[in-house]
Short mmCIF file of C-alpha atoms and ligand atoms in Angstrom, two decimals:
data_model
loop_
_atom_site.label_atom_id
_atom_site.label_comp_id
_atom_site.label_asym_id
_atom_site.label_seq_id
_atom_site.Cartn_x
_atom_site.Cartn_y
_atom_site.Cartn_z
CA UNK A 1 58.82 -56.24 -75.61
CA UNK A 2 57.10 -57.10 -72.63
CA UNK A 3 60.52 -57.66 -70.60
CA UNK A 4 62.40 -54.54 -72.28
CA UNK A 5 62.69 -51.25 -70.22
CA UNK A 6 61.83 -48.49 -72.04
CA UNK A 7 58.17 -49.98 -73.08
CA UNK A 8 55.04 -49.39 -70.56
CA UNK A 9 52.58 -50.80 -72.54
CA UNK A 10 52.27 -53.20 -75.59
CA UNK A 11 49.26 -54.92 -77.73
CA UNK A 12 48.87 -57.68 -80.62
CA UNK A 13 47.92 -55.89 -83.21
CA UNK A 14 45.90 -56.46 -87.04
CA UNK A 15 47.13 -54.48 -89.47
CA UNK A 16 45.57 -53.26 -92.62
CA UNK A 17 46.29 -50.50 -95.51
CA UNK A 18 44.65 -47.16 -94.32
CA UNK A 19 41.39 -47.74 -96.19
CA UNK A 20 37.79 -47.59 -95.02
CA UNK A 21 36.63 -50.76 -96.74
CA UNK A 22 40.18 -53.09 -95.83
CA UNK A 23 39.07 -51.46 -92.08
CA UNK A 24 36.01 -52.88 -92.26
CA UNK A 25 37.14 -56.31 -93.20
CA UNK A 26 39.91 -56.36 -90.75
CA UNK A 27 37.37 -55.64 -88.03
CA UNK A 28 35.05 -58.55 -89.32
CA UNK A 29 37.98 -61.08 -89.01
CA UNK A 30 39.13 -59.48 -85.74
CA UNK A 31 35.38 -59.95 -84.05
CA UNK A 32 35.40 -63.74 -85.25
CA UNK A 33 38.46 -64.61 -84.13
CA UNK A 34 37.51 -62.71 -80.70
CA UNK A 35 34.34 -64.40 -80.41
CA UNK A 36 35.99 -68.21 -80.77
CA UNK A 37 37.81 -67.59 -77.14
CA UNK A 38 34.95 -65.04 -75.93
CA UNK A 39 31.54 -66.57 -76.67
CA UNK A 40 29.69 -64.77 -74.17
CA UNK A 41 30.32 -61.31 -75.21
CA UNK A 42 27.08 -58.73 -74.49
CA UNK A 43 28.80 -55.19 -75.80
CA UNK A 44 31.46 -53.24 -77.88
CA UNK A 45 32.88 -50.26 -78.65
CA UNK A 46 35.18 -48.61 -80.77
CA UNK A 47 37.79 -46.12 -80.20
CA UNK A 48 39.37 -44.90 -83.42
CA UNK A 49 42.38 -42.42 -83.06
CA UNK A 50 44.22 -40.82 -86.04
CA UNK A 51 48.09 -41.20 -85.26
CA UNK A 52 49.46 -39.11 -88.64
CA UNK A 53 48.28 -35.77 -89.81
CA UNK A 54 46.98 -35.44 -93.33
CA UNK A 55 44.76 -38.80 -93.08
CA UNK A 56 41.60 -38.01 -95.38
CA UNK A 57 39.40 -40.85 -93.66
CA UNK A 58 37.35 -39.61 -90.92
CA UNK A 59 37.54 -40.74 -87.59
CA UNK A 60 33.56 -40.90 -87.43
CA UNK A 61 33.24 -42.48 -90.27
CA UNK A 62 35.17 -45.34 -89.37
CA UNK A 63 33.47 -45.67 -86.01
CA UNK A 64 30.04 -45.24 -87.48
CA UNK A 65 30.53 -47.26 -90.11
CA UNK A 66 33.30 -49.94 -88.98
CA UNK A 67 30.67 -50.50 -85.87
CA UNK A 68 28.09 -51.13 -88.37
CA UNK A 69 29.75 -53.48 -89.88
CA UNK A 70 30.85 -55.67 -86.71
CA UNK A 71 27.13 -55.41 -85.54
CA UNK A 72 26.16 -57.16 -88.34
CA UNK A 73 28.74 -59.71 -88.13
CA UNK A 74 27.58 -60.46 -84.50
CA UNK A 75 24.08 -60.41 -85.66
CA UNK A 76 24.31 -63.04 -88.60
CA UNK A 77 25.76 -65.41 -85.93
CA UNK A 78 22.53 -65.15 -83.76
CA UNK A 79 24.16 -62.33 -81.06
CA UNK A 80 22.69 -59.28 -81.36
CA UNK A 81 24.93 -57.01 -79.40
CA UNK A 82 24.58 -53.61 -77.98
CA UNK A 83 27.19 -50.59 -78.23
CA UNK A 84 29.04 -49.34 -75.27
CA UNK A 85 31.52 -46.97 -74.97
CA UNK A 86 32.21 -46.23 -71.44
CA UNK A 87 32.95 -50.10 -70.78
CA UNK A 88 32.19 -52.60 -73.41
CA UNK A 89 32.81 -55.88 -73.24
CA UNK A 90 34.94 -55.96 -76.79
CA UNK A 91 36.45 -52.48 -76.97
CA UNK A 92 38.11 -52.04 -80.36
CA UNK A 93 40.96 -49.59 -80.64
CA UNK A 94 41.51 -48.41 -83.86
CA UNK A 95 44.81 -46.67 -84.83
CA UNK A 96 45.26 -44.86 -88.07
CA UNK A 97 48.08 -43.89 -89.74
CA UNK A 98 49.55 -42.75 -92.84
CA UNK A 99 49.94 -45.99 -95.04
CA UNK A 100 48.73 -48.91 -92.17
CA UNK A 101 45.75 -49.51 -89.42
CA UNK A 102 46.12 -51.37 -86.54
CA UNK A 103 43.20 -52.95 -84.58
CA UNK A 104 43.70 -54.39 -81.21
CA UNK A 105 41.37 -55.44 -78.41
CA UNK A 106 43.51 -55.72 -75.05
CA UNK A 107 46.65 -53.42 -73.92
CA UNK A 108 49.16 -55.16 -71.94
CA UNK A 109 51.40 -53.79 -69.35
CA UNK A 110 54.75 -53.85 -70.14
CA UNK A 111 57.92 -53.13 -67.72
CA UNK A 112 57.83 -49.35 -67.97
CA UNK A 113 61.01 -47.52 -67.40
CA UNK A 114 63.74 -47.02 -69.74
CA UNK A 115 65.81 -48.23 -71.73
CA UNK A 116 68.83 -50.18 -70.54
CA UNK A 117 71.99 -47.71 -71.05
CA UNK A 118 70.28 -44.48 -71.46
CA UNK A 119 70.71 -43.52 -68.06
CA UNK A 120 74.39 -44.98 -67.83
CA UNK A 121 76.75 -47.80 -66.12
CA UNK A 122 76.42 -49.42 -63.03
CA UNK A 123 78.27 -51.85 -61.18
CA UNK A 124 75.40 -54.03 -59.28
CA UNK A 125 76.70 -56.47 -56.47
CA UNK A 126 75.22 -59.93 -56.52
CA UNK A 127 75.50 -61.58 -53.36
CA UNK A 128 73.41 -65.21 -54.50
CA UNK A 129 70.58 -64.02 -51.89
CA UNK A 130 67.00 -62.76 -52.85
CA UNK A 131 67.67 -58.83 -52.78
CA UNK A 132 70.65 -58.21 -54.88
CA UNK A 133 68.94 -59.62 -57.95
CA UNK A 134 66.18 -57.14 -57.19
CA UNK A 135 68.54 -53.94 -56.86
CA UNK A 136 69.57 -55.08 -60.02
CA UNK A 137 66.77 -55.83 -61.42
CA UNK A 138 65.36 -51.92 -60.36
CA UNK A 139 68.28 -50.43 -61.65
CA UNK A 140 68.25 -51.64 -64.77
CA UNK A 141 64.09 -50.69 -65.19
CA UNK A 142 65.51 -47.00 -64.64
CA UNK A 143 68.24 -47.24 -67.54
CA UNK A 144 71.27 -48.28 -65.71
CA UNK A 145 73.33 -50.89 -68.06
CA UNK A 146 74.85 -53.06 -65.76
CA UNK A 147 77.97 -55.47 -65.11
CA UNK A 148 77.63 -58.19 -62.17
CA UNK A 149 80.04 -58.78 -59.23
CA UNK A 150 79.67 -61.50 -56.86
CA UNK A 151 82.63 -62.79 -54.18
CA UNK A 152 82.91 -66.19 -53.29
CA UNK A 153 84.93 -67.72 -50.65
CA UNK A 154 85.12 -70.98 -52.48
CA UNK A 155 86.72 -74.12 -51.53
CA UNK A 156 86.02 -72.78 -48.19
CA UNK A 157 82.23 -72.92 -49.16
CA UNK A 158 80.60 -74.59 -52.19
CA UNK A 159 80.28 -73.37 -55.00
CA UNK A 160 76.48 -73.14 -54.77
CA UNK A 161 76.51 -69.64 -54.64
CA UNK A 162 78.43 -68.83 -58.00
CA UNK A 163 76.01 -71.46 -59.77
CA UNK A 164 72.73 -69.49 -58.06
CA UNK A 165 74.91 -65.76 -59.39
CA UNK A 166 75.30 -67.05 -62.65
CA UNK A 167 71.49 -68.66 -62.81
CA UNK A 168 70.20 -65.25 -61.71
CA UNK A 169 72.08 -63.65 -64.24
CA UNK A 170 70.60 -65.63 -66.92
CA UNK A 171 67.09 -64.63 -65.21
CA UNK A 172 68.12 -61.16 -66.02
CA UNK A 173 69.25 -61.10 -69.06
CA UNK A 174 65.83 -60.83 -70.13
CA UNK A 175 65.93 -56.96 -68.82
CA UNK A 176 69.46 -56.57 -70.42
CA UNK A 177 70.75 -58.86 -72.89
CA UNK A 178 73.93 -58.97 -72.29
CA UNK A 179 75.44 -59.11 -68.62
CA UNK A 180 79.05 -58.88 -67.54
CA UNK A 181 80.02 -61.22 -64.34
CA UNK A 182 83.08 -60.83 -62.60
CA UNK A 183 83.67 -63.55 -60.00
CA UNK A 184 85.98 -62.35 -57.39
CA UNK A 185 88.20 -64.94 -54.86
CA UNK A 186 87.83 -62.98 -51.69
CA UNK A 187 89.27 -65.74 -48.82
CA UNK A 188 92.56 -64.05 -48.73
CA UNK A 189 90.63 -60.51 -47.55
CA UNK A 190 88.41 -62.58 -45.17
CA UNK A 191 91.05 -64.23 -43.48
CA UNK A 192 93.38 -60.97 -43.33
CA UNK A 193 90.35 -59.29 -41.72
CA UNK A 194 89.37 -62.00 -39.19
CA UNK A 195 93.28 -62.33 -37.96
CA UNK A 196 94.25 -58.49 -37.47
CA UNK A 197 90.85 -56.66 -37.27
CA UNK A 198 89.19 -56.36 -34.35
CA UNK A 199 86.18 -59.22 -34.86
CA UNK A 200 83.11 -57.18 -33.98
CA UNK A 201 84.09 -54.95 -37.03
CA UNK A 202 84.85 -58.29 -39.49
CA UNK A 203 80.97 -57.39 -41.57
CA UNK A 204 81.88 -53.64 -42.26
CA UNK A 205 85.29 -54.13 -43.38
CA UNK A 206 84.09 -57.01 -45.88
CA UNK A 207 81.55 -54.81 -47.03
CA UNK A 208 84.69 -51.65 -47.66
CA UNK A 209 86.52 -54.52 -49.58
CA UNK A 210 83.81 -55.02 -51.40
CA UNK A 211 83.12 -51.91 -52.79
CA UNK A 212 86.23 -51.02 -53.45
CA UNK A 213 86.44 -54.04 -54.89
CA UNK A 214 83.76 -52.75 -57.17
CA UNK A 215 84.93 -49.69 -57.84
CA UNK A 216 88.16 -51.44 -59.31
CA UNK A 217 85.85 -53.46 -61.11
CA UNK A 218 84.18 -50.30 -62.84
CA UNK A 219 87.34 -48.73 -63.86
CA UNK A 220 88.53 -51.89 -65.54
CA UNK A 221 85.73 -51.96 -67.80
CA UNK A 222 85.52 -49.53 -70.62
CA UNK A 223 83.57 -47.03 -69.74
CA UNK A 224 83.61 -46.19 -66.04
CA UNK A 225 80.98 -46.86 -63.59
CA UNK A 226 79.75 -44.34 -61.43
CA UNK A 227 77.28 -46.41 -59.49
CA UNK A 228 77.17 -49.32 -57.32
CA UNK A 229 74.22 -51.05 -56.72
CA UNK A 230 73.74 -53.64 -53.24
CA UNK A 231 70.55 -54.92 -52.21
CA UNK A 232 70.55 -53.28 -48.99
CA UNK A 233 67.56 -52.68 -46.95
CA UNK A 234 67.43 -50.26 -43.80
CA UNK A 235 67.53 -52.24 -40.98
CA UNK A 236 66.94 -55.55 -42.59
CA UNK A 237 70.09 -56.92 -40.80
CA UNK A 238 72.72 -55.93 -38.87
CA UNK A 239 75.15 -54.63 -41.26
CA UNK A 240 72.51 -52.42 -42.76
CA UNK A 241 71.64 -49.76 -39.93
CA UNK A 242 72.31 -46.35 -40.96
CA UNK A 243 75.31 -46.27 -39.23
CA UNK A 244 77.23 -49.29 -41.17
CA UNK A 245 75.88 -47.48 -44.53
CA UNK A 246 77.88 -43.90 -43.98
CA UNK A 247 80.94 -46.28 -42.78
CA UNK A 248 80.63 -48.12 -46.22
CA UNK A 249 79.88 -45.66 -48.26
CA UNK A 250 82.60 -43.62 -47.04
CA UNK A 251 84.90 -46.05 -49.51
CA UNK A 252 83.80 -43.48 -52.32
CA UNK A 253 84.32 -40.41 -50.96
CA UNK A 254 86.27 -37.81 -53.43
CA UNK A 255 85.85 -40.68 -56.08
CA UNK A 256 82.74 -38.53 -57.84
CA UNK A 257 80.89 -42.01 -57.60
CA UNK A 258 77.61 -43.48 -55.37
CA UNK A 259 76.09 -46.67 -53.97
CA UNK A 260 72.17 -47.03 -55.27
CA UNK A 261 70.39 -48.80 -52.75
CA UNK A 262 67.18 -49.00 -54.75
CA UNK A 263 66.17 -51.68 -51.64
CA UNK A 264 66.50 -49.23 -48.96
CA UNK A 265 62.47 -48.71 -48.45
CA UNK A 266 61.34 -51.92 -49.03
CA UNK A 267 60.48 -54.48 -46.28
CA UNK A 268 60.97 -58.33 -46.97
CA UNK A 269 57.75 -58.70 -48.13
CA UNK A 270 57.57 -56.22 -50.95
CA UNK A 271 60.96 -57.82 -52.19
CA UNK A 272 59.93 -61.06 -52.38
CA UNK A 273 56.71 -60.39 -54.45
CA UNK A 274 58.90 -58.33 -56.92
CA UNK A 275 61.39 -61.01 -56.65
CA UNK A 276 58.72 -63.40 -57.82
CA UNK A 277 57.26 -61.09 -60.58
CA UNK A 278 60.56 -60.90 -62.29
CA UNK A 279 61.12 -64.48 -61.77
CA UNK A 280 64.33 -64.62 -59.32
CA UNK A 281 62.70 -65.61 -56.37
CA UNK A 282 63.05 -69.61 -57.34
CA UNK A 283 66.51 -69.52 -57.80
CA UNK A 284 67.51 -67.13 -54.70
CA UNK A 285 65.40 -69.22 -52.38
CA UNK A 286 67.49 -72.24 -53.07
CA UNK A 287 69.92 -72.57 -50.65
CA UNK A 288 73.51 -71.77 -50.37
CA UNK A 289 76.42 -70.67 -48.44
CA UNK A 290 76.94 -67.47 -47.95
CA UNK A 291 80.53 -66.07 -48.25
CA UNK A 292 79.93 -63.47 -45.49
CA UNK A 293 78.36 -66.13 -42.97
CA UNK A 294 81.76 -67.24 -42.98
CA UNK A 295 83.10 -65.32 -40.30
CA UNK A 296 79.78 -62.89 -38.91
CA UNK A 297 80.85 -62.47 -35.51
CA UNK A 298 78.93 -63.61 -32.33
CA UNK A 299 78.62 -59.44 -31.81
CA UNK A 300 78.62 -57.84 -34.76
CA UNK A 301 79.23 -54.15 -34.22
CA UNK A 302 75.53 -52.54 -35.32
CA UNK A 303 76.41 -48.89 -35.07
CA UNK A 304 80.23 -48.63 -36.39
CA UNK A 305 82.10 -45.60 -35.65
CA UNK A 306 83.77 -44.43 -38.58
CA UNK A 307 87.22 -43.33 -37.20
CA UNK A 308 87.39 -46.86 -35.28
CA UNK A 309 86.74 -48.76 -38.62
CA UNK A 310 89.21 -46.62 -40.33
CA UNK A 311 91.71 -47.29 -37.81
CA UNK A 312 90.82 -51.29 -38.15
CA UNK A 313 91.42 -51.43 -41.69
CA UNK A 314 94.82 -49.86 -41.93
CA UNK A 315 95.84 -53.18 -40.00
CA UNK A 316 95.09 -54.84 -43.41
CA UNK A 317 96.98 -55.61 -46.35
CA UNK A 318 95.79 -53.43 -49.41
CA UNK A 319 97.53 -55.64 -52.07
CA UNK A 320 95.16 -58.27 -51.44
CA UNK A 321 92.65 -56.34 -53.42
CA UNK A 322 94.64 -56.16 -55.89
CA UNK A 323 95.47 -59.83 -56.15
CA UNK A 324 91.96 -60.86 -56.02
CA UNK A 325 90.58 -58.89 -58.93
CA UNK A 326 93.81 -59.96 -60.61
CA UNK A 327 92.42 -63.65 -60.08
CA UNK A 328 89.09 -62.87 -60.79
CA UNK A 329 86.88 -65.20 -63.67
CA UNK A 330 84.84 -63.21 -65.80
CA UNK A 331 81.98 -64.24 -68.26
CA UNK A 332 79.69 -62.84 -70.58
CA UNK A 333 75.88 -64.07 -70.19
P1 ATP B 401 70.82 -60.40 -50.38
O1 ATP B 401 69.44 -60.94 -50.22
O2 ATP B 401 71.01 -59.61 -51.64
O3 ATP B 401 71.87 -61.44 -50.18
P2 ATP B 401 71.02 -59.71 -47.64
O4 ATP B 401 69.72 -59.35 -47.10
O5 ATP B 401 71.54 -61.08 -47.42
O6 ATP B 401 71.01 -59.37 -49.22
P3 ATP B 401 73.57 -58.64 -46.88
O7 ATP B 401 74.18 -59.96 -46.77
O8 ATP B 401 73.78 -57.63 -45.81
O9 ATP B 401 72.02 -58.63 -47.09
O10 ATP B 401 74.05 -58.01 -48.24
C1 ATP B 401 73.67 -56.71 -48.61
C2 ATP B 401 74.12 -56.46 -50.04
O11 ATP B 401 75.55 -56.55 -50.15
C3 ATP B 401 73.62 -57.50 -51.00
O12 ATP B 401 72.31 -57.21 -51.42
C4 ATP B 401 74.61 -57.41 -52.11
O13 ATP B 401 74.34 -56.29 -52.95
C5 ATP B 401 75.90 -57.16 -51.36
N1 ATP B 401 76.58 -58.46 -51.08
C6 ATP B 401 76.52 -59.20 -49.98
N2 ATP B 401 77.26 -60.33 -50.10
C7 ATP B 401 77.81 -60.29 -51.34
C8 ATP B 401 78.68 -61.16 -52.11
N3 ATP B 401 79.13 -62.32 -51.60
N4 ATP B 401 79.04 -60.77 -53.36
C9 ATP B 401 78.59 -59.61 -53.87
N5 ATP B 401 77.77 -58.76 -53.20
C10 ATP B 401 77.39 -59.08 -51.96
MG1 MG B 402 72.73 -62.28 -48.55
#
């Protein structure tokens, strides 16, 4: 529950049969088993709340005489303890409904959000590194369902990389608990790029292949997806000025569909502690090659015009796309 979008808050719970004496002797056994781990206690307080209409006890009653009852409990053990509403140090909230009571003592915050699918699909690009797995991560929280893509350019580099993807993956799958990974050959494109593309432009056109890449990943699954998700952060690096963005996202225009770059705000810091709360920050920080660092130029271009880049890329073969999806793995985590 605690991992599951959807929930913002969550609690251990007694439960009893909506009755003022079984209240009473739930709240007895409650207090003792509080006091064991909190010896030291001082106050309490009791917040009773009637969840269902038509309940005959009375909320007063329960607080009047439920308190009573744990006073004396406290008391026979040699603690005489004092009530306090505003901020005791045992605050007892008491929730009544129809048949059942529950009784809890601490509220514990969940992820918040919603839940996975309810806002729709999403393709979410995994690059191995420590801010896709946060896009991801973010999307999901909001109700995005969504299936991985990560490109290797393996034997050229390890295959580091696809282990860290699929490791991540398995990190996530506490969000969503089932994750789609599509691992896509991409050395064909790279090389393609590098030998008839003018150099300084090599990041941006990886980045189109990508994506459409990704698109062609969405439409082979199901149900479409109308989203991408990349970990991109303004200005982080030099492929992620404003400038490369509009020349990227450009891939999807007329195609009714959007890159979320849930990043784009966020400076390093911020996504490593979220990285860390969520509990991919381990596994992204060990190291790997990365398929792009393959061939970053000395120069790359920082501010692409998009007429130039769309002039660069009709030097390149299209059918390698399709030959790379067509030799892409897939698994199901
Ligand atoms: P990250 O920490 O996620 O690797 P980064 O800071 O290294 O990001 P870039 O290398 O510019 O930034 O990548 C930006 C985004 O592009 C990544 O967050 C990811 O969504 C996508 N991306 C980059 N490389 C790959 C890859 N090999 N496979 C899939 N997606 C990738
Ligand atoms: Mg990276």
């Amino acid at each position: 529950i605690k991992n599951t979008p959807g929930f913002s808050t969550y609690y251990e719970a007694w439960a009893c049969p909506t009755d003022l004496e079984e209240i009473k002797k739930a709240l007895v056994e409650l207090s003792e088993e509080y006091f064991k781990k909190n010896p030291h206690i001082k106050t309490f307080g009791l917040k009773t709340e009637k969840v269902d209409s038509g309940i005959k006890i009375k909320s007063n009653d329960v607080n009047v005489e439920g308190g009573s009852a744990v006073w004396k409990y406290f008391s026979s053990i040699g603690n005489e303890l004092s009530v306090n509403l505003d901020n005791p140090d045992l605050k007892i909230h008491i929730k009544i409904k129809k048949d059942k009571t529950f009784l809890f003592t601490e509220v514990e915050k969940a992820v918040g959000g919603l839940p996975v699918g309810t806002a729709g699909r999403a393709v979410a690009l995994f690059s191995g590194g420590i801010d896709s797995p946060v896009a991801a991560f973010l999307a999901m929280k909001r109700g995005l369902e969504i299936t991985a893509v990560h490109f290797h350019s393996v034997p050229q580099t390890s295959k580091q990389s696809i282990e860290k993807v699929k490791e991540l993956i398995g990190e996530l799958k506490k969000y969503q608990h089932k994750i789609k990974l599509y691992l896509i050959p991409i050395i064909p494109i790279q090389k393609d790029i590098v030998h008839n593309a003018e150099r300084k432009f090599s990041i941006v056109l990886q980045r189109r292949a990508f994506l459409k890449l990704a698109d062609m990943v969405g439409t082979k699954e199901k149900k479409e997806s109308p989203a991408f998700i990349t970990g991109d952060s303004l200005g982080q690096v030099a492929s992620q000025t404003l400038e490369n963005m509009v020349a990227v996202s450009q891939v999807l225009e007329g195609r009714g569909r959007i890159i979320l770059r849930p990043l784009i705000a966020y400076d390093k810091k911020e996504i490593m502690d979220l990285a860390k709360k969520i509990g991919t920050l381990k596994i992204s920080e060990k190291p790997h090659d990365d398929a792009c660092s393959l061939f970053v130029p000395k120069n790359p271009e920082t501010r692409a015009n998009l007429e130039q880049v769309l002039a660069e890329e009709e030097k390149l073969n299209p059918d390698l796309l399709d030959e790379a999806l067509a030799q892409a793995e897939i698994f199901e985590v």
